[in-house]
Amino acid sequence: MTLAEAIANYIEQRKKAKLEPLQKKRQKVLDKGDEAAIAVANSEYISAAMPIEESFKPETWLTKRAKQAKQISFATHGAKFTHSDAKATSALVIDNTVLDKRYLVTSSLPEKKVDVVGNAAYFDIAKLLNLETSNESLKEQIESGTSSALEGFTSSTELLESWIEGFKEALDDKELKVNSLTKQLYFPISNCEKNLYHLICPLFSSALCHQLHEKVTSSRYGTSKEVRDARKAGNYHSLMDVNFPETAIQKFGGAKPQNISQLNSEQRNGQTFLLNTSPPTFHSQAKPPLSHKTIFSHQFTRKVFASLREFKTFLENLKPHENNFRTRYKRDHYFVIPIIEQLLHYASSIQKIESGWALLPECSLKAEHALWLDLNNEDLSFQTERGKRDWLPVVANDFATWLIQQLKNDEHYLLGDVEHAYFHKLCLHHLTRFERVTPAKGNF
């Protein structure tokens, strides 16, 4: 198919779309079989269809569209993305020169999807200009100032030239203008005495936005979805899993996205994706407790503050008649054991630190606590002493003492030796189990 044939087919399809409602209306009357009504319907159809047939004759239609082409413009950057009422110039950037490769900009895209902005009623002109066959498009012919594809639709050289000049007005905005509703930046280019400035007007890159939209959509509804399904099912898949987590959606144009641009309406449904650029969450790094005398320092107390507060509230609200198995079970499994588990988790993070710190002169940590926490210390005598596990009951006793002090509240309850012994026993049990599964250094 030649480009001229493609143009003729496009005009014909546009005409059929206009005639289709009239044909459906007439067909309903024809189906009823009433000859009088059919005659009236045919007459009405001919009266309504004749102006349409005349307006869609190629020469007439092209002449009209060439005059209307100035209502739209091809652009990679649209002004209405900043504000839907902005009457500013959009921009068409086709240069692929990248000044700084560290930044992703529109020029970084080897192939840019060109958008169309302006009056949405004339977006069909853009579709006409984008018609392409055998790697040749009408748009390229118009840009060159000649069009062999349009020559077959008129014998008038003057009319052909008027078509080319008219359609050229859609390719780019000749007049540059800004608007109070667009972003504007006055950048000084000389000393303050002369007051000379560049007026910079940043525009939204629809081309870059469209590339991102295609990538994200493809990852969610294209081949990557099959990869994710395979991952969820635990099956192997030969393709890489591509995912864009925690994206946000930005809407343009509300209920009328066509007022912003053609791509925004027809291919992006009035929305685009925003990548998550929030800063990473800060996680404090575990450091050896060189300045602490015990593991039960203010640092650990802060980590379990919420658990301690809930435990104290539980104890304050206990009634004398609630001293039963159910209450004791809740005390252990809702409060004491979770605090012990947090202690073991905290200890595990310290044990992963580079070893040897317990023998440093500046280390003030209690000897038994150091034996527990400096797991991979290379010193032979240190590991021998650690292997004896005499430090286990000392750590458990210190835990019980610390917990009693944190829970102290003489106004509502009293905790004494009985509770201390029980907390010691419970901690020693879990600490011993934890030590059994802790990888030992060497054969000690």
Short mmCIF file of N, CA, C and O in Angstrom, two decimals, residues 296 312 398-409 415:
data_model
loop_
_atom_site.label_atom_id
_atom_site.label_comp_id
_atom_site.label_asym_id
_atom_site.label_seq_id
_atom_site.Cartn_x
_atom_site.Cartn_y
_atom_site.Cartn_z
N PHE A 296 22.34 -4.52 79.60
CA PHE A 296 21.06 -3.90 79.96
C PHE A 296 21.25 -2.39 80.17
O PHE A 296 21.03 -1.84 81.24
N LYS A 312 3.81 -3.04 82.47
CA LYS A 312 3.46 -2.31 83.69
C LYS A 312 1.96 -2.03 83.75
O LYS A 312 1.34 -2.15 84.83
N ASP A 398 21.20 -10.97 85.97
CA ASP A 398 21.23 -9.53 85.68
C ASP A 398 19.95 -9.11 84.95
O ASP A 398 19.45 -8.00 85.14
N PHE A 399 19.44 -9.99 84.09
CA PHE A 399 18.18 -9.70 83.40
C PHE A 399 17.04 -9.56 84.40
O PHE A 399 16.24 -8.62 84.31
N ALA A 400 16.96 -10.48 85.34
CA ALA A 400 15.89 -10.43 86.33
C ALA A 400 15.97 -9.16 87.17
O ALA A 400 14.95 -8.52 87.44
N THR A 401 17.20 -8.80 87.57
CA THR A 401 17.38 -7.58 88.36
C THR A 401 16.95 -6.34 87.57
O THR A 401 16.25 -5.46 88.07
N TRP A 402 17.38 -6.30 86.31
CA TRP A 402 17.02 -5.16 85.45
C TRP A 402 15.52 -5.07 85.24
O TRP A 402 14.93 -4.00 85.32
N LEU A 403 14.85 -6.20 85.01
CA LEU A 403 13.42 -6.21 84.74
C LEU A 403 12.63 -5.76 85.97
O LEU A 403 11.66 -5.00 85.87
N ILE A 404 13.06 -6.22 87.15
CA ILE A 404 12.39 -5.81 88.40
C ILE A 404 12.48 -4.29 88.57
O ILE A 404 11.51 -3.61 88.94
N GLN A 405 13.68 -3.74 88.26
CA GLN A 405 13.87 -2.29 88.40
C GLN A 405 12.99 -1.51 87.41
O GLN A 405 12.44 -0.47 87.74
N GLN A 406 12.87 -2.01 86.19
CA GLN A 406 12.08 -1.33 85.17
C GLN A 406 10.59 -1.37 85.49
O GLN A 406 9.84 -0.46 85.11
N LEU A 407 10.14 -2.44 86.18
CA LEU A 407 8.72 -2.61 86.46
C LEU A 407 8.31 -2.04 87.82
O LEU A 407 7.13 -2.08 88.17
N LYS A 408 9.26 -1.48 88.55
CA LYS A 408 8.99 -1.04 89.91
C LYS A 408 7.86 0.00 89.95
O LYS A 408 7.88 0.99 89.24
N ASN A 409 6.87 -0.27 90.81
CA ASN A 409 5.75 0.64 91.00
C ASN A 409 5.10 0.30 92.34
O ASN A 409 4.14 -0.46 92.44
N LEU A 415 7.13 -6.22 93.64
CA LEU A 415 7.83 -7.37 93.06
C LEU A 415 9.05 -7.66 93.91
O LEU A 415 9.88 -6.77 94.16
#
